[in-house]
Amino acid sequence: MKHFGKALVSLGAFLLVSCGGATSVSDAPTTVAPVETIEWTLVTTWPKNLPALGTAPENLAKLVDTMSNGRLKIRVYGDQELVPAFEVFDAVSSGTAQMGHGAAYYWRGKLPIAAIFSSVPFGMNAQEMNGWLHHGGGMALWEELYAPFDLIPLASGNSGVQMAGWFNKEINSVTDLEGLKMRIPGLGGEVMQRAGAVAVAMPGSEIFTSLQTGAIDATEWVGPYNDLAFGLHDVAKYYYYPGWHEPGTTLEAIVNRQAFDALTPDLQAIVRTATRAINQDMLDEFTARNNAALQTLVDEHGVELRRLPDDVLERLRDVAWDVIGESATDELSKRILASYVDFLGNVQAYHDISERAYIEARDPARR
Ligand code: CA
């Protein structure tokens, strides 16, 4: 073996010398084209570097840079840096920016059914949403919905089940919802409105001050990890669960169609693959961080953690599917809703005997 090893070393040395001596190759005229660097602008609906939601597009940009060996560089702008949060859709649609990151329910004003692609009250959780989008026909429908706007949607993060939110008024029964001014976007907001509350839509950057000044009585945001970073415990007393309105919110990346079509196939695959990786990574981050953040909120900041009463959840559930059904006003919207409801029905039946049965089996006290 020793001799064999020596022979290999000798052979390696011989090859190195041979290559070094092959000057004829380097003397040949170079025909390799210089590598083109493409620069994209990405606008987000999030404050810059907000944990998970805001860092996801930053991580996406780094991943695309590395995977493309620097051929596609994405510069990320937070809410207000280039455009306000709620103008991200139009900015990418018009080509002002090549890419955006946000949530589909922010576009409910122009596309009522879009909210389904972020989260549906009492609908699918994160695992189920990912299953529907990527293997249940959801992505094709989402692409069809955004096509007239020259936008390609991509799932790009998931919060998992959110918290019901921060309240400065106790919610002890359905009557406490009457006149409650709450920041809550999307379908959840309309359900709250239908249940008697006053739903207000505003980007994350305005929540703290609005709650502090009493302009709103309550707000939902995300979950402990994000809410702690936002400091919402400083301006609200009660922290309610569960997040019935956002049981597994998908965040979206949107790409301008012309910008995407101009990429080579390998760069297109990199954008899609990196976005899919970020989609899973955000859920993993929330799973790892939420619990510790909740303990900090309760133990160090004295937050009062409360469960929404059953009759309140029942009232919200009763009106939820009416509101969702009313979003389907045209043929495509009806197909999207039918696909969602069909998948939910089937996956729910299976999850009853898999995920739920397992969690109960793991700890019978939680049954
Ligand atoms: Ca939320």
CSV table of C-alpha atoms and ligand atoms in Angstrom, one decimal:
chain,number,residue,atom,x,y,z
A,1,MET,CA,0.0,0.0,0.0
A,2,LYS,CA,2.9,2.3,0.9
A,3,HIS,CA,4.3,1.9,-2.6
A,4,PHE,CA,0.9,2.4,-4.2
A,5,GLY,CA,0.5,5.7,-2.2
A,6,LYS,CA,3.9,6.9,-3.3
A,7,ALA,CA,3.1,6.1,-6.9
A,8,LEU,CA,-0.1,8.2,-6.6
A,9,VAL,CA,1.9,11.2,-5.3
A,10,SER,CA,4.4,10.8,-8.1
A,11,LEU,CA,1.7,10.7,-10.6
A,12,GLY,CA,0.0,13.8,-9.1
A,13,ALA,CA,3.3,15.7,-9.3
A,14,PHE,CA,3.8,14.6,-12.9
A,15,LEU,CA,0.3,15.8,-13.9
A,16,LEU,CA,0.9,19.2,-12.1
A,17,VAL,CA,4.2,19.7,-14.0
A,18,SER,CA,2.5,18.6,-17.2
A,19,CYS,CA,-0.3,21.1,-16.8
A,20,GLY,CA,2.0,23.9,-15.8
A,21,GLY,CA,4.0,23.2,-19.0
A,22,ALA,CA,1.0,23.3,-21.2
A,23,THR,CA,1.4,26.9,-22.1
A,24,SER,CA,-0.2,26.5,-25.5
A,25,VAL,CA,-3.7,26.5,-23.9
A,26,SER,CA,-3.3,29.8,-22.1
A,27,ASP,CA,-1.8,31.3,-25.3
A,28,ALA,CA,-5.0,30.6,-27.2
A,29,PRO,CA,-7.2,33.6,-27.9
A,30,THR,CA,-9.9,33.8,-25.2
A,31,THR,CA,-13.5,33.5,-26.4
A,32,VAL,CA,-15.2,33.3,-23.0
A,33,ALA,CA,-17.8,36.0,-22.7
A,34,PRO,CA,-17.7,38.1,-19.6
A,35,VAL,CA,-20.3,37.0,-17.0
A,36,GLU,CA,-23.2,39.4,-16.9
A,37,THR,CA,-24.4,40.6,-13.6
A,38,ILE,CA,-28.1,41.2,-13.3
A,39,GLU,CA,-29.3,43.6,-10.6
A,40,TRP,CA,-32.8,43.4,-9.2
A,41,THR,CA,-34.7,45.6,-6.8
A,42,LEU,CA,-36.9,43.9,-4.2
A,43,VAL,CA,-39.5,45.9,-2.3
A,44,THR,CA,-41.1,44.5,0.8
A,45,THR,CA,-44.2,45.3,2.9
A,46,TRP,CA,-42.1,44.8,6.1
A,47,PRO,CA,-40.0,47.1,8.2
A,48,LYS,CA,-36.4,46.5,7.3
A,49,ASN,CA,-34.9,43.5,9.1
A,50,LEU,CA,-38.0,42.6,11.1
A,51,PRO,CA,-37.3,39.1,12.5
A,52,ALA,CA,-38.3,36.4,10.0
A,53,LEU,CA,-40.7,38.4,7.9
A,54,GLY,CA,-38.2,41.1,7.1
A,55,THR,CA,-35.0,39.0,7.2
A,56,ALA,CA,-36.5,36.4,4.8
A,57,PRO,CA,-36.1,38.6,1.7
A,58,GLU,CA,-32.6,39.5,2.9
A,59,ASN,CA,-31.8,35.8,3.2
A,60,LEU,CA,-33.3,35.1,-0.2
A,61,ALA,CA,-31.1,37.8,-1.7
A,62,LYS,CA,-28.0,36.2,-0.1
A,63,LEU,CA,-29.0,32.7,-1.2
A,64,VAL,CA,-29.6,33.8,-4.8
A,65,ASP,CA,-26.3,35.6,-4.9
A,66,THR,CA,-24.4,32.5,-3.7
A,67,MET,CA,-26.3,30.0,-5.9
A,68,SER,CA,-25.8,32.2,-9.0
A,69,ASN,CA,-22.2,32.9,-8.2
A,70,GLY,CA,-22.9,36.6,-8.1
A,71,ARG,CA,-24.8,36.7,-11.4
A,72,LEU,CA,-28.1,37.8,-9.9
A,73,LYS,CA,-27.9,40.4,-7.2
A,74,ILE,CA,-31.1,41.4,-5.4
A,75,ARG,CA,-31.1,44.6,-3.3
A,76,VAL,CA,-33.8,44.6,-0.6
A,77,TYR,CA,-35.8,47.7,0.4
A,78,GLY,CA,-38.0,47.7,3.4
A,79,ASP,CA,-41.4,49.4,3.8
A,80,GLN,CA,-41.2,53.1,2.9
A,81,GLU,CA,-37.6,52.9,1.7
A,82,LEU,CA,-38.6,52.9,-2.0
A,83,VAL,CA,-42.4,52.4,-1.9
A,84,PRO,CA,-44.9,52.2,0.9
A,85,ALA,CA,-46.0,48.7,2.0
A,86,PHE,CA,-49.3,48.6,0.2
A,87,GLU,CA,-47.8,49.7,-3.1
A,88,VAL,CA,-45.5,46.7,-3.4
A,89,PHE,CA,-47.9,44.9,-5.8
A,90,ASP,CA,-48.2,47.8,-8.2
A,91,ALA,CA,-44.5,48.5,-8.1
A,92,VAL,CA,-43.6,45.0,-9.2
A,93,SER,CA,-46.5,44.7,-11.6
A,94,SER,CA,-45.3,47.9,-13.4
A,95,GLY,CA,-41.7,46.8,-13.3
A,96,THR,CA,-40.5,49.7,-11.0
A,97,ALA,CA,-39.1,46.8,-8.9
A,98,GLN,CA,-38.4,43.3,-10.3
A,99,MET,CA,-39.4,41.5,-7.1
A,100,GLY,CA,-41.6,42.0,-4.0
A,101,HIS,CA,-42.1,40.3,-0.7
A,102,GLY,CA,-45.3,40.5,1.3
A,103,ALA,CA,-48.6,38.8,1.9
A,104,ALA,CA,-51.4,38.2,-0.7
A,105,TYR,CA,-54.2,39.5,1.7
A,106,TYR,CA,-52.7,43.0,1.4
A,107,TRP,CA,-54.1,43.0,-2.2
A,108,ARG,CA,-57.7,42.2,-1.2
A,109,GLY,CA,-58.8,45.6,-2.4
A,110,LYS,CA,-58.1,44.8,-6.0
A,111,LEU,CA,-58.3,41.0,-5.8
A,112,PRO,CA,-60.7,39.9,-3.2
A,113,ILE,CA,-59.9,36.2,-3.6
A,114,ALA,CA,-56.1,36.8,-3.2
A,115,ALA,CA,-56.4,36.5,0.6
A,116,ILE,CA,-56.9,32.8,0.2
A,117,PHE,CA,-53.3,32.5,-0.8
A,118,SER,CA,-52.1,34.0,2.5
A,119,SER,CA,-54.5,32.7,5.1
A,120,VAL,CA,-58.1,31.8,5.6
A,121,PRO,CA,-59.9,32.1,9.0
A,122,PHE,CA,-60.4,28.6,10.4
A,123,GLY,CA,-58.7,27.3,7.2
A,124,MET,CA,-55.5,25.4,6.6
A,125,ASN,CA,-52.4,25.4,8.7
A,126,ALA,CA,-48.8,25.8,7.4
A,127,GLN,CA,-48.3,22.2,6.5
A,128,GLU,CA,-51.6,22.0,4.8
A,129,MET,CA,-51.1,25.2,2.8
A,130,ASN,CA,-47.7,24.0,1.6
A,131,GLY,CA,-49.3,20.8,0.5
A,132,TRP,CA,-52.1,22.5,-1.4
A,133,LEU,CA,-49.9,25.1,-3.0
A,134,HIS,CA,-47.1,22.8,-4.2
A,135,HIS,CA,-48.8,19.4,-4.7
A,136,GLY,CA,-52.5,20.2,-4.7
A,137,GLY,CA,-53.0,22.6,-7.6
A,138,GLY,CA,-52.8,25.8,-5.5
A,139,MET,CA,-49.8,27.3,-7.2
A,140,ALA,CA,-51.2,27.0,-10.7
A,141,LEU,CA,-54.4,28.9,-9.6
A,142,TRP,CA,-52.3,31.6,-7.9
A,143,GLU,CA,-50.3,32.0,-11.1
A,144,GLU,CA,-53.5,32.3,-13.1
A,145,LEU,CA,-54.8,34.9,-10.7
A,146,TYR,CA,-51.7,37.1,-10.9
A,147,ALA,CA,-51.0,36.6,-14.6
A,148,PRO,CA,-53.0,39.6,-15.8
A,149,PHE,CA,-50.8,41.8,-13.6
A,150,ASP,CA,-47.6,40.4,-15.1
A,151,LEU,CA,-46.7,38.9,-11.8
A,152,ILE,CA,-45.4,35.4,-10.9
A,153,PRO,CA,-46.3,34.5,-7.3
A,154,LEU,CA,-44.1,32.2,-5.2
A,155,ALA,CA,-44.7,31.0,-1.7
A,156,SER,CA,-41.9,32.6,0.4
A,157,GLY,CA,-42.4,32.0,4.1
A,158,ASN,CA,-45.0,30.9,6.6
A,159,SER,CA,-45.7,32.1,10.1
A,160,GLY,CA,-47.4,28.9,11.4
A,161,VAL,CA,-50.5,29.5,13.5
A,162,GLN,CA,-50.4,33.1,14.7
A,163,MET,CA,-51.8,34.7,17.9
A,164,ALA,CA,-55.3,36.2,18.1
A,165,GLY,CA,-53.6,39.4,19.1
A,166,TRP,CA,-53.0,42.2,21.6
A,167,PHE,CA,-56.0,43.8,23.3
A,168,ASN,CA,-56.4,46.6,25.8
A,169,LYS,CA,-60.0,45.5,26.4
A,170,GLU,CA,-60.9,42.1,27.8
A,171,ILE,CA,-62.8,39.7,25.6
A,172,ASN,CA,-65.1,37.7,27.8
A,173,SER,CA,-68.1,37.2,25.4
A,174,VAL,CA,-69.3,38.0,21.9
A,175,THR,CA,-70.7,41.4,23.1
A,176,ASP,CA,-67.1,42.5,23.8
A,177,LEU,CA,-66.5,42.5,20.1
A,178,GLU,CA,-69.1,45.2,19.5
A,179,GLY,CA,-67.3,48.4,18.4
A,180,LEU,CA,-63.9,47.0,19.2
A,181,LYS,CA,-61.4,48.9,16.9
A,182,MET,CA,-58.9,46.3,15.8
A,183,ARG,CA,-56.1,46.3,13.3
A,184,ILE,CA,-56.6,43.1,11.4
A,185,PRO,CA,-56.1,42.7,7.7
A,186,GLY,CA,-57.6,40.3,5.1
A,187,LEU,CA,-60.5,37.9,5.5
A,188,GLY,CA,-60.0,37.9,9.3
A,189,GLY,CA,-60.7,41.7,9.3
A,190,GLU,CA,-63.9,41.2,7.5
A,191,VAL,CA,-65.0,38.4,9.8
A,192,MET,CA,-64.4,40.6,12.8
A,193,GLN,CA,-66.3,43.4,11.1
A,194,ARG,CA,-69.2,41.0,10.5
A,195,ALA,CA,-69.1,40.0,14.1
A,196,GLY,CA,-69.5,43.6,15.2
A,197,ALA,CA,-65.9,45.0,15.5
A,198,VAL,CA,-64.4,47.8,13.5
A,199,ALA,CA,-61.6,46.3,11.4
A,200,VAL,CA,-58.7,48.6,10.4
A,201,ALA,CA,-56.0,47.8,7.9
A,202,MET,CA,-52.6,49.4,8.4
A,203,PRO,CA,-49.0,48.2,7.7
A,204,GLY,CA,-46.9,46.9,10.6
A,205,SER,CA,-44.9,50.1,10.9
A,206,GLU,CA,-48.0,52.0,12.2
A,207,ILE,CA,-49.3,49.5,14.7
A,208,PHE,CA,-47.3,50.5,17.8
A,209,THR,CA,-48.2,54.2,17.7
A,210,SER,CA,-51.9,53.5,16.9
A,211,LEU,CA,-52.2,51.2,19.9
A,212,GLN,CA,-50.3,53.5,22.1
A,213,THR,CA,-52.5,56.5,21.3
A,214,GLY,CA,-55.7,54.5,21.7
A,215,ALA,CA,-56.5,55.0,18.0
A,216,ILE,CA,-57.1,51.2,18.0
A,217,ASP,CA,-58.2,49.0,21.0
A,218,ALA,CA,-56.5,45.9,19.6
A,219,THR,CA,-54.2,44.5,17.0
A,220,GLU,CA,-53.1,41.3,15.6
A,221,TRP,CA,-49.6,41.1,14.3
A,222,VAL,CA,-47.9,37.7,14.0
A,223,GLY,CA,-46.8,35.6,17.0
A,224,PRO,CA,-44.5,35.9,20.1
A,225,TYR,CA,-41.2,36.0,18.1
A,226,ASN,CA,-42.3,39.0,16.0
A,227,ASP,CA,-44.5,40.6,18.5
A,228,LEU,CA,-41.8,40.7,21.2
A,229,ALA,CA,-39.4,42.4,18.7
A,230,PHE,CA,-42.1,44.9,17.9
A,231,GLY,CA,-42.6,45.8,21.6
A,232,LEU,CA,-46.3,45.4,21.5
A,233,HIS,CA,-46.3,44.3,25.2
A,234,ASP,CA,-45.4,47.9,26.0
A,235,VAL,CA,-48.7,49.2,24.6
A,236,ALA,CA,-51.2,46.4,25.3
A,237,LYS,CA,-52.2,44.3,28.3
A,238,TYR,CA,-53.8,41.1,27.1
A,239,TYR,CA,-52.4,38.6,24.6
A,240,TYR,CA,-55.1,36.3,23.2
A,241,TYR,CA,-54.9,33.0,21.4
A,242,PRO,CA,-55.5,31.1,19.2
A,243,GLY,CA,-54.9,32.8,15.9
A,244,TRP,CA,-58.1,31.7,14.3
A,245,HIS,CA,-57.8,34.3,11.6
A,246,GLU,CA,-54.3,33.3,10.4
A,247,PRO,CA,-53.8,29.6,11.1
A,248,GLY,CA,-50.7,29.2,8.8
A,249,THR,CA,-50.1,32.4,6.8
A,250,THR,CA,-48.1,32.0,3.6
A,251,LEU,CA,-45.9,35.0,2.7
A,252,GLU,CA,-45.4,35.7,-0.9
A,253,ALA,CA,-42.7,36.7,-3.2
A,254,ILE,CA,-43.8,38.3,-6.5
A,255,VAL,CA,-41.7,38.5,-9.6
A,256,ASN,CA,-42.2,40.8,-12.6
A,257,ARG,CA,-43.0,38.5,-15.5
A,258,GLN,CA,-40.7,40.4,-18.0
A,259,ALA,CA,-37.8,40.4,-15.5
A,260,PHE,CA,-38.2,36.7,-14.9
A,261,ASP,CA,-38.5,35.8,-18.6
A,262,ALA,CA,-35.3,37.7,-19.3
A,263,LEU,CA,-33.3,35.3,-17.0
A,264,THR,CA,-31.6,32.2,-18.3
A,265,PRO,CA,-33.3,29.0,-17.3
A,266,ASP,CA,-30.7,28.2,-14.6
A,267,LEU,CA,-31.2,31.6,-12.9
A,268,GLN,CA,-35.0,31.1,-13.1
A,269,ALA,CA,-34.5,27.8,-11.4
A,270,ILE,CA,-32.3,29.5,-8.8
A,271,VAL,CA,-35.0,32.1,-8.0
A,272,ARG,CA,-37.7,29.4,-7.6
A,273,THR,CA,-35.5,27.1,-5.6
A,274,ALA,CA,-34.1,29.7,-3.3
A,275,THR,CA,-37.6,31.1,-2.7
A,276,ARG,CA,-38.9,27.6,-1.8
A,277,ALA,CA,-36.0,27.2,0.6
A,278,ILE,CA,-36.9,30.5,2.3
A,279,ASN,CA,-40.5,29.4,2.5
A,280,GLN,CA,-39.6,26.4,4.7
A,281,ASP,CA,-36.8,28.2,6.5
A,282,MET,CA,-39.2,30.9,7.9
A,283,LEU,CA,-41.6,28.3,9.3
A,284,ASP,CA,-38.6,26.5,10.9
A,285,GLU,CA,-37.4,29.8,12.4
A,286,PHE,CA,-40.9,30.6,13.9
A,287,THR,CA,-41.1,27.0,15.3
A,288,ALA,CA,-37.8,27.4,17.0
A,289,ARG,CA,-38.3,30.9,18.3
A,290,ASN,CA,-41.9,31.4,19.2
A,291,ASN,CA,-41.9,29.4,22.4
A,292,ALA,CA,-39.0,31.1,24.0
A,293,ALA,CA,-40.4,34.5,23.0
A,294,LEU,CA,-43.7,33.7,24.6
A,295,GLN,CA,-41.9,32.7,27.9
A,296,THR,CA,-40.1,36.1,27.8
A,297,LEU,CA,-43.3,38.0,27.3
A,298,VAL,CA,-45.1,36.2,30.2
A,299,ASP,CA,-42.2,35.8,32.6
A,300,GLU,CA,-40.2,39.0,32.1
A,301,HIS,CA,-42.9,41.5,30.8
A,302,GLY,CA,-45.9,40.3,32.8
A,303,VAL,CA,-48.1,39.8,29.7
A,304,GLU,CA,-51.5,38.3,30.5
A,305,LEU,CA,-52.0,35.3,28.2
A,306,ARG,CA,-55.6,34.4,27.6
A,307,ARG,CA,-57.6,32.1,25.4
A,308,LEU,CA,-60.5,33.5,23.4
A,309,PRO,CA,-63.8,32.2,25.0
A,310,ASP,CA,-65.5,29.4,23.1
A,311,ASP,CA,-68.6,31.4,22.3
A,312,VAL,CA,-66.4,34.1,20.7
A,313,LEU,CA,-64.6,31.5,18.5
A,314,GLU,CA,-67.9,30.0,17.7
A,315,ARG,CA,-69.4,33.3,16.5
A,316,LEU,CA,-66.3,34.1,14.4
A,317,ARG,CA,-66.4,30.6,12.9
A,318,ASP,CA,-70.1,31.0,12.0
A,319,VAL,CA,-69.6,34.1,10.0
A,320,ALA,CA,-66.2,33.2,8.5
A,321,TRP,CA,-67.3,30.9,5.7
A,322,ASP,CA,-70.0,33.4,4.7
A,323,VAL,CA,-67.3,36.1,4.3
A,324,ILE,CA,-65.0,33.7,2.4
A,325,GLY,CA,-67.8,32.6,0.1
A,326,GLU,CA,-68.6,36.2,-0.8
A,327,SER,CA,-65.0,36.6,-2.0
A,328,ALA,CA,-65.7,34.3,-4.9
A,329,THR,CA,-67.4,36.7,-7.3
A,330,ASP,CA,-66.1,35.4,-10.7
A,331,GLU,CA,-65.4,32.1,-12.4
A,332,LEU,CA,-61.7,32.0,-11.5
A,333,SER,CA,-62.4,33.0,-7.9
A,334,LYS,CA,-64.9,30.2,-7.6
A,335,ARG,CA,-62.5,27.7,-8.9
A,336,ILE,CA,-59.8,28.9,-6.5
A,337,LEU,CA,-62.3,28.6,-3.6
A,338,ALA,CA,-63.5,25.2,-4.7
A,339,SER,CA,-60.0,23.9,-4.9
A,340,TYR,CA,-59.1,25.2,-1.4
A,341,VAL,CA,-62.3,23.8,0.2
A,342,ASP,CA,-61.8,20.5,-1.5
A,343,PHE,CA,-58.2,20.2,-0.4
A,344,LEU,CA,-59.0,21.3,3.2
A,345,GLY,CA,-61.8,18.8,3.5
A,346,ASN,CA,-59.6,15.9,2.4
A,347,VAL,CA,-56.5,16.9,4.4
A,348,GLN,CA,-58.5,17.6,7.5
A,349,ALA,CA,-59.9,14.1,7.4
A,350,TYR,CA,-56.5,12.6,7.2
A,351,HIS,CA,-54.9,15.0,9.8
A,352,ASP,CA,-57.6,13.9,12.2
A,353,ILE,CA,-56.1,10.4,12.3
A,354,SER,CA,-52.5,11.5,11.8
A,355,GLU,CA,-51.3,14.9,13.2
A,356,ARG,CA,-54.1,15.4,15.7
A,357,ALA,CA,-54.3,11.8,16.8
A,358,TYR,CA,-50.5,11.8,17.3
A,359,ILE,CA,-50.4,15.0,19.4
A,360,GLU,CA,-53.1,13.5,21.6
A,361,ALA,CA,-51.2,10.3,21.9
A,362,ARG,CA,-48.0,12.1,22.8
A,363,ASP,CA,-49.7,13.8,25.7
A,364,PRO,CA,-53.1,12.4,26.6
A,365,ALA,CA,-53.7,15.4,29.0
A,366,ARG,CA,-53.9,17.6,25.8
A,367,ARG,CA,-56.8,15.6,24.4
B,1,CA,CA,-51.1,38.6,11.2
